[in-house]
């Protein structure tokens, strides 16, 4: 049964019927479907930009081919307001992806807008060869959010830059070269960080990319060799059987033993530079690790001369709900923390936070970032922290996210194509499968049909994992229970329609480039 809230909820205001669909993917039997969006009083300005056809032509002729557009008929997003996006024809969409986990407090949040406007009226840019107040104010505010001796911050512009700098710091500080990261991890696309990223779909055939980087077994309780029904720090667990004793996680111990083998056979004894880990894997499809694994892994790395890097690009700033930083849920303190995306609510801002001892190695030579922590970025960063605190968005992420996860688990009981539901707070993944027993991924055409139809009915979300079969929900932290109910109603409708057509082949299709 679905939750009572979902069963009794009646949407209000804007009705979106099949007459507004703008994709041929929508199945014919959906012609009678009517879903109602939650109310929104915002009235977007009329679109006055280039024509849709002109945009498509410009994209084709002047943008590089890596600029892939989602959907058969790509959206032209014209404006945004909090959790809502509007296309050039005035259609409203619930943004359950947050601009790839980037819009943390809401599109065009008035307080963030005001902070940026006030700063641009005073000073845009000087570079940090001169002192300006905002970077100092922001540095104090940001490091106050960290435990332990994580008190030194270097501001950059993107997650790739942040992880790139963390690699440099680790190698300079330790004097060692080798860095470990998980298979299925994503840590960036710069030539340096591409070596950390362990998805074939995100890697170019370049020499030297993997130099000094070792990809170790991913401790995935759902798709991995070991895993069970009590392994994850999540309101929802896998459907696999579990033999874990009360004192610890058996799967976690098995994966840790496998990690140890890499130190015994593949690495110079006592000469490791670092290990990188996302607190929850984002691009890889919201993959969580067994309880206690990261804490033991950090101890092992440090015992071999290295430091541990927590990639909080997707999981930071209250997204996981229970904690401000995802690593806090794993009960350890990293040596370096990298962050981006939600830190600036869409403004190009990122940071590396570490200890003063590790930061000191940057004094060995000149290191400079022209735009990092400039007055505009710092003003935005401060405003984002203010909004998260004042509007209690971390608490909202926990409460609304837990409700969403539990409701998705109820939906899983109704539809065989949902193999797994996982996550914490508003970092949520739903893995679609062709067969629950084998956990084989749902074929790409089926996933795309579901994705397209949900878009046509007004809900936007991402896809992740190597096969692109994992629905990623990463909405702005301001979403409400009504927004979740609307999303659940859409998913229920689309899954039901899809299951009614099961006479079609459910064989796993060709591998498809995974989108995040």
Short mmCIF file of C-alpha atoms in Angstrom, two decimals:
data_model
loop_
_atom_site.label_atom_id
_atom_site.label_comp_id
_atom_site.label_asym_id
_atom_site.label_seq_id
_atom_site.Cartn_x
_atom_site.Cartn_y
_atom_site.Cartn_z
CA UNK A 1 0.00 0.00 0.00
CA UNK A 2 1.09 3.55 -0.66
CA UNK A 3 1.40 5.92 2.30
CA UNK A 4 -1.83 7.40 3.62
CA UNK A 5 -0.54 10.86 2.79
CA UNK A 6 -0.02 9.88 -0.83
CA UNK A 7 -3.42 8.22 -1.07
CA UNK A 8 -5.27 11.16 0.46
CA UNK A 9 -3.27 13.98 -1.09
CA UNK A 10 -5.10 15.95 -3.74
CA UNK A 11 -2.95 18.24 -5.83
CA UNK A 12 -3.98 21.81 -6.38
CA UNK A 13 -3.80 24.49 -9.06
CA UNK A 14 -2.07 23.76 -12.35
CA UNK A 15 -3.38 20.70 -14.16
CA UNK A 16 -1.14 19.07 -16.74
CA UNK A 17 -2.88 16.65 -19.07
CA UNK A 18 -1.58 14.73 -22.05
CA UNK A 19 -2.53 17.62 -24.32
CA UNK A 20 0.53 19.48 -23.03
CA UNK A 21 2.92 16.62 -23.73
CA UNK A 22 5.68 17.53 -26.14
CA UNK A 23 7.40 14.20 -26.73
CA UNK A 24 6.37 11.31 -28.95
CA UNK A 25 7.56 8.92 -26.25
CA UNK A 26 4.40 9.34 -24.18
CA UNK A 27 2.33 6.14 -24.51
CA UNK A 28 -1.09 6.40 -26.11
CA UNK A 29 -2.92 5.01 -23.10
CA UNK A 30 -1.88 8.06 -21.06
CA UNK A 31 -4.36 10.27 -22.87
CA UNK A 32 -6.71 10.22 -19.87
CA UNK A 33 -4.05 10.91 -17.24
CA UNK A 34 -4.49 14.12 -15.27
CA UNK A 35 -2.09 15.14 -12.54
CA UNK A 36 -2.19 18.34 -10.58
CA UNK A 37 0.86 20.30 -9.55
CA UNK A 38 1.20 21.99 -6.18
CA UNK A 39 0.41 25.67 -6.26
CA UNK A 40 3.00 28.30 -7.09
CA UNK A 41 2.18 32.01 -7.15
CA UNK A 42 5.28 32.97 -9.13
CA UNK A 43 4.55 34.46 -12.54
CA UNK A 44 7.55 34.17 -14.87
CA UNK A 45 8.27 36.88 -17.40
CA UNK A 46 7.48 36.13 -21.02
CA UNK A 47 10.27 34.57 -23.04
CA UNK A 48 11.94 36.99 -25.48
CA UNK A 49 15.05 35.05 -26.51
CA UNK A 50 15.99 33.37 -29.80
CA UNK A 51 13.62 30.85 -31.35
CA UNK A 52 13.73 27.20 -30.42
CA UNK A 53 14.95 26.35 -33.91
CA UNK A 54 17.73 28.97 -33.70
CA UNK A 55 18.91 27.55 -30.38
CA UNK A 56 19.05 24.02 -31.82
CA UNK A 57 21.03 25.24 -34.82
CA UNK A 58 23.46 27.22 -32.66
CA UNK A 59 23.97 24.23 -30.40
CA UNK A 60 24.68 22.04 -33.40
CA UNK A 61 27.05 24.40 -35.19
CA UNK A 62 28.83 26.34 -32.44
CA UNK A 63 28.90 24.25 -29.26
CA UNK A 64 31.22 21.28 -28.81
CA UNK A 65 29.63 17.81 -29.14
CA UNK A 66 30.07 17.01 -25.45
CA UNK A 67 27.20 19.43 -24.79
CA UNK A 68 24.56 16.72 -24.89
CA UNK A 69 20.93 17.75 -24.51
CA UNK A 70 18.58 15.60 -22.46
CA UNK A 71 15.30 14.31 -23.93
CA UNK A 72 14.15 13.71 -27.50
CA UNK A 73 12.88 17.25 -27.66
CA UNK A 74 15.30 19.13 -25.41
CA UNK A 75 13.95 21.71 -23.01
CA UNK A 76 14.76 25.39 -23.27
CA UNK A 77 14.65 26.53 -19.66
CA UNK A 78 13.74 30.19 -19.48
CA UNK A 79 13.47 31.01 -15.80
CA UNK A 80 13.43 29.44 -12.36
CA UNK A 81 11.85 30.06 -8.97
CA UNK A 82 12.75 28.00 -5.88
CA UNK A 83 11.95 24.34 -6.80
CA UNK A 84 10.32 25.27 -10.12
CA UNK A 85 11.61 25.69 -13.67
CA UNK A 86 9.79 27.19 -16.66
CA UNK A 87 10.44 26.52 -20.33
CA UNK A 88 10.26 29.04 -23.15
CA UNK A 89 6.58 28.24 -23.75
CA UNK A 90 5.60 28.81 -20.12
CA UNK A 91 5.33 25.18 -18.99
CA UNK A 92 6.20 24.63 -15.34
CA UNK A 93 8.35 21.72 -14.13
CA UNK A 94 9.18 20.47 -10.66
CA UNK A 95 12.97 20.34 -10.52
CA UNK A 96 13.85 17.16 -8.66
CA UNK A 97 17.46 17.29 -9.81
CA UNK A 98 18.55 20.77 -8.73
CA UNK A 99 20.74 21.49 -11.73
CA UNK A 100 22.78 18.34 -11.00
CA UNK A 101 22.72 18.72 -7.19
CA UNK A 102 23.75 22.37 -7.46
CA UNK A 103 20.67 24.44 -6.61
CA UNK A 104 20.69 23.89 -2.87
CA UNK A 105 18.40 26.58 -1.46
CA UNK A 106 16.17 27.23 -4.50
CA UNK A 107 16.36 28.80 -7.94
CA UNK A 108 16.82 32.58 -7.74
CA UNK A 109 16.39 32.57 -3.96
CA UNK A 110 15.62 36.21 -3.06
CA UNK A 111 18.20 36.43 -0.26
CA UNK A 112 20.97 35.01 -2.43
CA UNK A 113 19.91 37.27 -5.31
CA UNK A 114 20.00 40.29 -3.00
CA UNK A 115 23.45 39.42 -1.63
CA UNK A 116 24.85 39.11 -5.15
CA UNK A 117 23.20 42.34 -6.34
CA UNK A 118 24.52 44.29 -3.37
CA UNK A 119 28.03 42.96 -3.92
CA UNK A 120 28.06 43.66 -7.66
CA UNK A 121 27.11 47.25 -6.88
CA UNK A 122 30.26 47.54 -4.73
CA UNK A 123 33.01 45.34 -6.15
CA UNK A 124 33.11 42.47 -8.62
CA UNK A 125 36.70 41.41 -8.73
CA UNK A 126 40.21 42.26 -7.59
CA UNK A 127 41.86 38.80 -7.36
CA UNK A 128 43.36 37.96 -4.01
CA UNK A 129 46.53 39.97 -4.54
CA UNK A 130 44.54 42.59 -2.62
CA UNK A 131 42.58 41.88 0.50
CA UNK A 132 38.82 42.31 0.36
CA UNK A 133 36.50 41.66 3.30
CA UNK A 134 34.11 39.09 1.86
CA UNK A 135 36.58 36.23 1.41
CA UNK A 136 37.69 36.62 5.03
CA UNK A 137 34.11 36.74 6.32
CA UNK A 138 33.22 33.68 4.28
CA UNK A 139 36.30 31.70 5.29
CA UNK A 140 35.42 32.13 8.96
CA UNK A 141 31.80 31.13 8.39
CA UNK A 142 32.68 28.08 6.31
CA UNK A 143 35.41 26.53 8.47
CA UNK A 144 33.18 26.95 11.53
CA UNK A 145 31.04 24.20 10.00
CA UNK A 146 33.85 21.63 10.30
CA UNK A 147 34.97 19.40 13.16
CA UNK A 148 38.53 18.86 14.31
CA UNK A 149 41.41 20.84 12.84
CA UNK A 150 39.87 21.40 9.41
CA UNK A 151 40.50 25.13 9.57
CA UNK A 152 42.27 26.14 6.33
CA UNK A 153 40.35 26.83 3.12
CA UNK A 154 41.36 27.47 -0.47
CA UNK A 155 38.58 28.71 -2.76
CA UNK A 156 38.36 27.56 -6.38
CA UNK A 157 35.59 27.47 -9.03
CA UNK A 158 34.45 23.86 -9.57
CA UNK A 159 34.45 20.38 -8.12
CA UNK A 160 37.04 19.20 -10.62
CA UNK A 161 39.35 22.03 -9.54
CA UNK A 162 38.78 21.21 -5.88
CA UNK A 163 39.65 17.53 -6.31
CA UNK A 164 42.57 18.45 -8.55
CA UNK A 165 43.97 20.62 -5.75
CA UNK A 166 43.32 17.89 -3.18
CA UNK A 167 45.41 15.47 -5.25
CA UNK A 168 48.23 18.01 -5.36
CA UNK A 169 48.04 18.62 -1.60
CA UNK A 170 48.06 14.91 -0.81
CA UNK A 171 51.15 14.22 -2.92
CA UNK A 172 53.03 17.28 -1.71
CA UNK A 173 52.24 16.69 1.96
CA UNK A 174 53.02 12.98 2.06
CA UNK A 175 55.77 12.86 -0.53
CA UNK A 176 54.01 9.80 -1.94
CA UNK A 177 52.42 9.25 -5.34
CA UNK A 178 49.77 6.51 -5.20
CA UNK A 179 46.11 7.48 -4.72
CA UNK A 180 43.19 5.09 -4.28
CA UNK A 181 39.62 5.61 -5.36
CA UNK A 182 36.59 3.38 -5.85
CA UNK A 183 35.41 1.84 -9.06
CA UNK A 184 32.14 3.59 -9.95
CA UNK A 185 33.44 6.86 -8.46
CA UNK A 186 33.24 10.27 -10.11
CA UNK A 187 35.63 13.00 -8.98
CA UNK A 188 35.91 15.28 -12.00
CA UNK A 189 36.89 15.64 -15.64
CA UNK A 190 40.13 17.60 -15.60
CA UNK A 191 43.07 15.60 -17.00
CA UNK A 192 44.28 15.12 -13.42
CA UNK A 193 40.96 14.06 -11.85
CA UNK A 194 39.91 11.92 -14.81
CA UNK A 195 42.28 9.36 -13.36
CA UNK A 196 40.23 9.30 -10.17
CA UNK A 197 36.95 8.91 -12.04
CA UNK A 198 36.24 5.23 -12.57
CA UNK A 199 33.47 5.15 -15.17
CA UNK A 200 34.46 4.14 -18.68
CA UNK A 201 31.77 6.47 -20.03
CA UNK A 202 33.56 9.49 -18.57
CA UNK A 203 37.11 8.68 -19.64
CA UNK A 204 39.05 9.62 -22.76
CA UNK A 205 41.85 7.38 -24.13
CA UNK A 206 44.74 9.61 -23.03
CA UNK A 207 48.19 8.47 -21.92
CA UNK A 208 49.13 8.95 -18.30
CA UNK A 209 45.61 9.56 -16.98
CA UNK A 210 45.84 6.64 -14.54
CA UNK A 211 49.38 7.45 -13.43
CA UNK A 212 49.58 6.72 -9.72
CA UNK A 213 45.84 6.00 -9.35
CA UNK A 214 44.45 2.63 -8.27
CA UNK A 215 40.72 1.85 -8.53
CA UNK A 216 39.66 -0.55 -5.78
CA UNK A 217 36.53 -2.68 -5.42
CA UNK A 218 33.41 -0.62 -4.83
CA UNK A 219 31.75 -1.62 -1.53
CA UNK A 220 28.22 -1.64 -2.96
CA UNK A 221 25.71 -3.55 -0.75
CA UNK A 222 23.21 -3.85 -3.62
CA UNK A 223 25.17 -4.65 -6.79
CA UNK A 224 28.42 -5.78 -5.17
CA UNK A 225 29.61 -9.25 -4.20
CA UNK A 226 28.59 -8.77 -0.57
CA UNK A 227 25.62 -6.96 0.88
CA UNK A 228 22.46 -7.44 2.85
CA UNK A 229 19.38 -5.97 4.41
CA UNK A 230 21.09 -4.17 7.29
CA UNK A 231 24.27 -2.80 5.75
CA UNK A 232 23.48 0.81 4.77
CA UNK A 233 22.96 3.96 6.78
CA UNK A 234 19.61 4.58 5.11
CA UNK A 235 15.92 4.44 6.04
CA UNK A 236 15.58 1.87 3.23
CA UNK A 237 17.71 -1.26 2.88
CA UNK A 238 18.33 -3.73 0.09
CA UNK A 239 16.14 -6.77 -0.42
CA UNK A 240 19.19 -9.07 -0.18
CA UNK A 241 19.38 -11.41 2.80
CA UNK A 242 21.74 -10.40 5.59
CA UNK A 243 23.77 -12.43 8.07
CA UNK A 244 25.34 -9.51 9.87
CA UNK A 245 26.04 -10.03 13.58
CA UNK A 246 24.86 -7.37 16.06
CA UNK A 247 28.44 -6.16 16.52
CA UNK A 248 29.09 -5.12 12.91
CA UNK A 249 28.47 -5.42 9.19
CA UNK A 250 29.67 -8.65 7.59
CA UNK A 251 29.65 -7.13 4.09
CA UNK A 252 31.70 -4.20 5.32
CA UNK A 253 34.30 -6.58 6.75
CA UNK A 254 34.51 -8.51 3.49
CA UNK A 255 34.97 -5.34 1.44
CA UNK A 256 37.58 -4.09 3.90
CA UNK A 257 39.50 -7.35 3.58
CA UNK A 258 39.46 -6.86 -0.18
CA UNK A 259 40.80 -3.32 0.27
CA UNK A 260 43.64 -4.68 2.39
CA UNK A 261 44.69 -6.96 -0.46
CA UNK A 262 45.46 -3.89 -2.57
CA UNK A 263 47.83 -2.64 0.11
CA UNK A 264 49.50 -6.04 0.35
CA UNK A 265 50.00 -6.64 -3.35
CA UNK A 266 49.53 -3.49 -5.45
CA UNK A 267 50.98 -0.59 -3.45
CA UNK A 268 54.40 0.29 -2.04
CA UNK A 269 54.38 -0.60 1.65
CA UNK A 270 53.74 2.49 3.78
CA UNK A 271 53.95 4.84 0.80
CA UNK A 272 50.39 5.84 -0.07
CA UNK A 273 49.47 9.47 -0.78
CA UNK A 274 45.69 9.40 -0.31
CA UNK A 275 42.33 7.75 -0.77
CA UNK A 276 39.35 9.64 -2.17
CA UNK A 277 35.73 8.75 -1.40
CA UNK A 278 32.39 10.39 -1.99
CA UNK A 279 30.28 10.08 1.15
CA UNK A 280 27.54 8.72 -1.12
CA UNK A 281 28.44 8.14 -4.77
CA UNK A 282 26.56 10.62 -6.92
CA UNK A 283 27.18 10.06 -10.62
CA UNK A 284 27.53 6.36 -9.87
CA UNK A 285 23.86 6.24 -8.86
CA UNK A 286 23.47 7.12 -5.15
CA UNK A 287 25.59 4.18 -4.03
CA UNK A 288 26.06 3.88 -0.28
CA UNK A 289 28.73 1.88 1.50
CA UNK A 290 28.39 -0.62 4.36
CA UNK A 291 28.33 0.90 7.82
CA UNK A 292 31.76 1.48 9.31
CA UNK A 293 33.67 0.85 6.09
CA UNK A 294 34.99 4.36 5.43
CA UNK A 295 36.20 4.80 9.01
CA UNK A 296 38.27 1.61 8.81
CA UNK A 297 39.50 2.52 5.32
CA UNK A 298 40.69 5.92 6.59
CA UNK A 299 42.62 4.24 9.40
CA UNK A 300 44.26 1.87 6.93
CA UNK A 301 45.28 4.67 4.58
CA UNK A 302 46.78 6.72 7.41
CA UNK A 303 48.67 3.68 8.71
CA UNK A 304 50.32 3.51 5.29
CA UNK A 305 51.46 7.11 5.20
CA UNK A 306 48.48 8.63 3.39
CA UNK A 307 45.63 11.03 4.05
CA UNK A 308 41.89 10.60 3.48
CA UNK A 309 39.89 12.92 1.22
CA UNK A 310 36.11 13.28 1.55
CA UNK A 311 34.46 14.41 -1.68
CA UNK A 312 31.42 16.39 -0.50
CA UNK A 313 30.63 17.95 -3.89
CA UNK A 314 27.18 16.34 -3.89
CA UNK A 315 26.60 15.35 -0.25
CA UNK A 316 27.59 18.54 1.56
CA UNK A 317 25.60 21.51 2.88
CA UNK A 318 22.87 19.54 4.61
CA UNK A 319 21.84 17.39 1.67
CA UNK A 320 21.92 14.13 3.63
CA UNK A 321 19.72 15.69 6.32
CA UNK A 322 21.07 14.13 9.48
CA UNK A 323 24.42 15.91 9.14
CA UNK A 324 25.76 19.01 7.44
CA UNK A 325 28.52 16.94 5.83
CA UNK A 326 28.06 13.44 4.48
CA UNK A 327 31.28 12.15 6.07
CA UNK A 328 29.82 12.82 9.53
CA UNK A 329 27.43 9.94 8.93
CA UNK A 330 30.45 7.64 8.60
CA UNK A 331 31.87 8.62 12.01
CA UNK A 332 35.30 9.81 10.93
CA UNK A 333 37.06 13.12 10.26
CA UNK A 334 38.86 13.33 6.90
CA UNK A 335 42.14 15.16 6.32
CA UNK A 336 40.84 17.08 3.30
CA UNK A 337 37.27 17.93 2.29
CA UNK A 338 36.36 19.05 -1.23
CA UNK A 339 33.08 20.80 -2.00
CA UNK A 340 31.29 22.53 -4.89
CA UNK A 341 27.80 22.56 -6.45
CA UNK A 342 25.42 23.35 -3.55
CA UNK A 343 28.00 25.64 -1.94
CA UNK A 344 26.99 28.44 -4.33
CA UNK A 345 23.42 27.53 -5.34
CA UNK A 346 24.51 27.71 -8.99
CA UNK A 347 27.24 30.35 -8.74
CA UNK A 348 30.66 28.96 -9.83
CA UNK A 349 32.17 28.40 -6.40
CA UNK A 350 34.08 25.51 -4.83
CA UNK A 351 36.53 24.98 -2.00
CA UNK A 352 39.09 22.72 -0.41
CA UNK A 353 39.18 22.62 3.39
CA UNK A 354 42.08 20.96 5.18
CA UNK A 355 44.34 21.24 8.21
CA UNK A 356 46.91 24.05 8.54
CA UNK A 357 49.67 21.42 8.47
CA UNK A 358 48.59 20.05 5.10
CA UNK A 359 47.83 23.51 3.70
CA UNK A 360 51.38 24.62 4.54
CA UNK A 361 52.80 22.57 1.66
CA UNK A 362 51.32 25.08 -0.82
CA UNK A 363 53.98 27.48 0.37
CA UNK A 364 56.64 25.45 -1.44
CA UNK A 365 55.87 27.34 -4.66
CA UNK A 366 53.43 29.91 -6.00
CA UNK A 367 49.84 28.69 -6.34
CA UNK A 368 47.09 30.99 -7.53
CA UNK A 369 43.44 30.94 -8.61
CA UNK A 370 42.28 34.10 -10.36
CA UNK A 371 38.58 33.88 -9.51
CA UNK A 372 38.58 31.67 -6.42
CA UNK A 373 36.76 33.35 -3.53
CA UNK A 374 36.24 36.63 -5.37
CA UNK A 375 33.86 39.18 -3.76
CA UNK A 376 30.79 37.98 -5.68
CA UNK A 377 31.40 34.28 -4.96
CA UNK A 378 32.06 34.95 -1.29
CA UNK A 379 28.90 37.04 -0.90
CA UNK A 380 26.85 34.27 -2.48
CA UNK A 381 28.49 31.62 -0.30
CA UNK A 382 27.66 33.54 2.88
CA UNK A 383 24.05 34.01 1.76
CA UNK A 384 23.67 30.28 1.05
CA UNK A 385 24.86 29.42 4.57
CA UNK A 386 22.44 32.00 5.99
CA UNK A 387 19.48 30.55 4.11
CA UNK A 388 20.27 26.95 5.07
CA UNK A 389 20.34 27.99 8.72
CA UNK A 390 17.45 30.46 8.76
CA UNK A 391 15.03 28.28 6.78
CA UNK A 392 16.15 25.06 8.53
CA UNK A 393 16.77 23.40 5.17
CA UNK A 394 18.97 20.66 6.61
CA UNK A 395 16.06 19.61 8.83
CA UNK A 396 13.70 19.85 5.86
CA UNK A 397 16.03 17.60 3.89
CA UNK A 398 15.92 15.01 6.65
CA UNK A 399 12.16 15.10 7.21
CA UNK A 400 10.94 15.40 3.62
CA UNK A 401 13.71 13.14 2.32
CA UNK A 402 12.91 10.36 4.80
CA UNK A 403 9.24 10.59 3.89
CA UNK A 404 10.18 10.41 0.21
CA UNK A 405 12.44 7.38 0.73
CA UNK A 406 9.84 5.48 2.74
CA UNK A 407 7.15 6.27 0.16
CA UNK A 408 9.43 5.10 -2.66
CA UNK A 409 9.98 1.87 -0.73
CA UNK A 410 6.21 1.40 -0.67
CA UNK A 411 6.14 2.04 -4.41
CA UNK A 412 8.83 -0.61 -4.79
CA UNK A 413 6.45 -3.19 -3.33
CA UNK A 414 4.06 -2.54 -6.21
CA UNK A 415 6.44 -2.51 -9.17
CA UNK A 416 8.94 -5.23 -10.00
CA UNK A 417 11.05 -2.87 -12.08
CA UNK A 418 12.18 -1.06 -8.91
CA UNK A 419 15.13 -3.10 -7.74
CA UNK A 420 16.45 -0.82 -5.04
CA UNK A 421 15.63 2.41 -3.21
CA UNK A 422 18.44 4.08 -1.27
CA UNK A 423 19.89 7.30 0.06
CA UNK A 424 19.70 9.77 2.93
CA UNK A 425 17.90 13.08 3.16
CA UNK A 426 17.43 14.45 -0.34
CA UNK A 427 20.23 12.38 -1.86
CA UNK A 428 18.05 9.60 -3.28
CA UNK A 429 18.42 6.88 -5.90
CA UNK A 430 15.97 4.40 -7.42
CA UNK A 431 17.56 1.57 -9.39
CA UNK A 432 15.41 0.20 -12.23
CA UNK A 433 15.98 -3.44 -13.09
CA UNK A 434 14.84 -5.99 -15.64
CA UNK A 435 14.99 -8.79 -13.08
CA UNK A 436 15.04 -8.44 -9.30
CA UNK A 437 16.80 -11.74 -8.75
CA UNK A 438 19.75 -11.05 -11.05
CA UNK A 439 19.61 -7.26 -10.48
CA UNK A 440 20.21 -6.80 -14.23
CA UNK A 441 19.67 -3.18 -15.32
CA UNK A 442 16.46 -2.21 -17.05
CA UNK A 443 17.12 -1.80 -20.77
CA UNK A 444 17.89 1.71 -21.94
CA UNK A 445 14.78 2.18 -24.14
CA UNK A 446 12.53 1.46 -21.15
CA UNK A 447 14.43 3.82 -18.87
CA UNK A 448 14.31 6.57 -21.47
CA UNK A 449 10.58 6.10 -21.95
CA UNK A 450 9.99 6.49 -18.21
CA UNK A 451 12.31 9.49 -18.05
CA UNK A 452 10.67 11.23 -21.00
CA UNK A 453 7.13 10.62 -19.83
CA UNK A 454 7.81 11.92 -16.33
CA UNK A 455 9.27 15.05 -17.92
CA UNK A 456 6.16 15.45 -20.05
CA UNK A 457 4.04 15.25 -16.91
CA UNK A 458 6.10 17.90 -15.17
CA UNK A 459 8.81 16.18 -13.12
CA UNK A 460 12.52 16.45 -13.93
CA UNK A 461 15.11 14.11 -12.46
CA UNK A 462 18.53 12.76 -13.37
CA UNK A 463 19.84 9.38 -14.41
CA UNK A 464 23.00 7.77 -13.11
CA UNK A 465 25.04 4.61 -12.94
CA UNK A 466 27.12 2.96 -15.62
CA UNK A 467 23.98 1.87 -17.49
CA UNK A 468 21.98 5.04 -16.85
CA UNK A 469 19.24 3.00 -15.16
CA UNK A 470 19.26 4.73 -11.78
CA UNK A 471 16.86 7.60 -11.15
CA UNK A 472 18.68 10.30 -9.19
CA UNK A 473 16.62 12.69 -7.08
CA UNK A 474 18.59 15.73 -5.87
CA UNK A 475 16.03 18.55 -5.58
CA UNK A 476 16.54 21.96 -3.99
CA UNK A 477 16.40 21.49 -0.21
CA UNK A 478 13.29 23.69 -0.03
CA UNK A 479 10.91 21.14 -1.57
CA UNK A 480 7.76 20.29 0.35
CA UNK A 481 5.73 17.19 1.15
CA UNK A 482 3.26 18.27 -1.54
CA UNK A 483 6.07 18.32 -4.09
CA UNK A 484 7.06 14.79 -3.08
CA UNK A 485 3.48 13.59 -3.31
CA UNK A 486 3.18 15.06 -6.79
CA UNK A 487 6.37 13.27 -7.82
CA UNK A 488 5.15 9.99 -6.34
CA UNK A 489 1.83 10.29 -8.15
CA UNK A 490 3.65 10.84 -11.45
CA UNK A 491 5.98 7.88 -10.84
CA UNK A 492 3.07 5.67 -9.86
CA UNK A 493 1.21 6.61 -13.03
CA UNK A 494 4.17 6.14 -15.33
CA UNK A 495 5.34 2.87 -13.76
CA UNK A 496 1.82 1.48 -13.94
CA UNK A 497 1.52 2.37 -17.61
CA UNK A 498 4.92 0.89 -18.30
CA UNK A 499 4.15 -2.37 -16.51
CA UNK A 500 0.92 -2.69 -18.51
CA UNK A 501 3.06 -2.97 -21.63
CA UNK A 502 5.23 -5.80 -20.30
CA UNK A 503 4.62 -7.90 -23.37
CA UNK A 504 7.49 -5.91 -24.84
CA UNK A 505 10.97 -7.36 -24.45
CA UNK A 506 12.55 -6.80 -21.03
CA UNK A 507 15.97 -7.99 -22.08
CA UNK A 508 18.85 -5.79 -21.09
CA UNK A 509 19.63 -3.51 -24.02
CA UNK A 510 22.99 -2.20 -25.18
CA UNK A 511 25.05 -0.31 -22.66
CA UNK A 512 24.21 3.37 -22.64
CA UNK A 513 26.28 6.28 -21.53
CA UNK A 514 25.23 7.01 -17.94
CA UNK A 515 24.04 10.54 -17.28
CA UNK A 516 24.13 12.22 -13.92
#
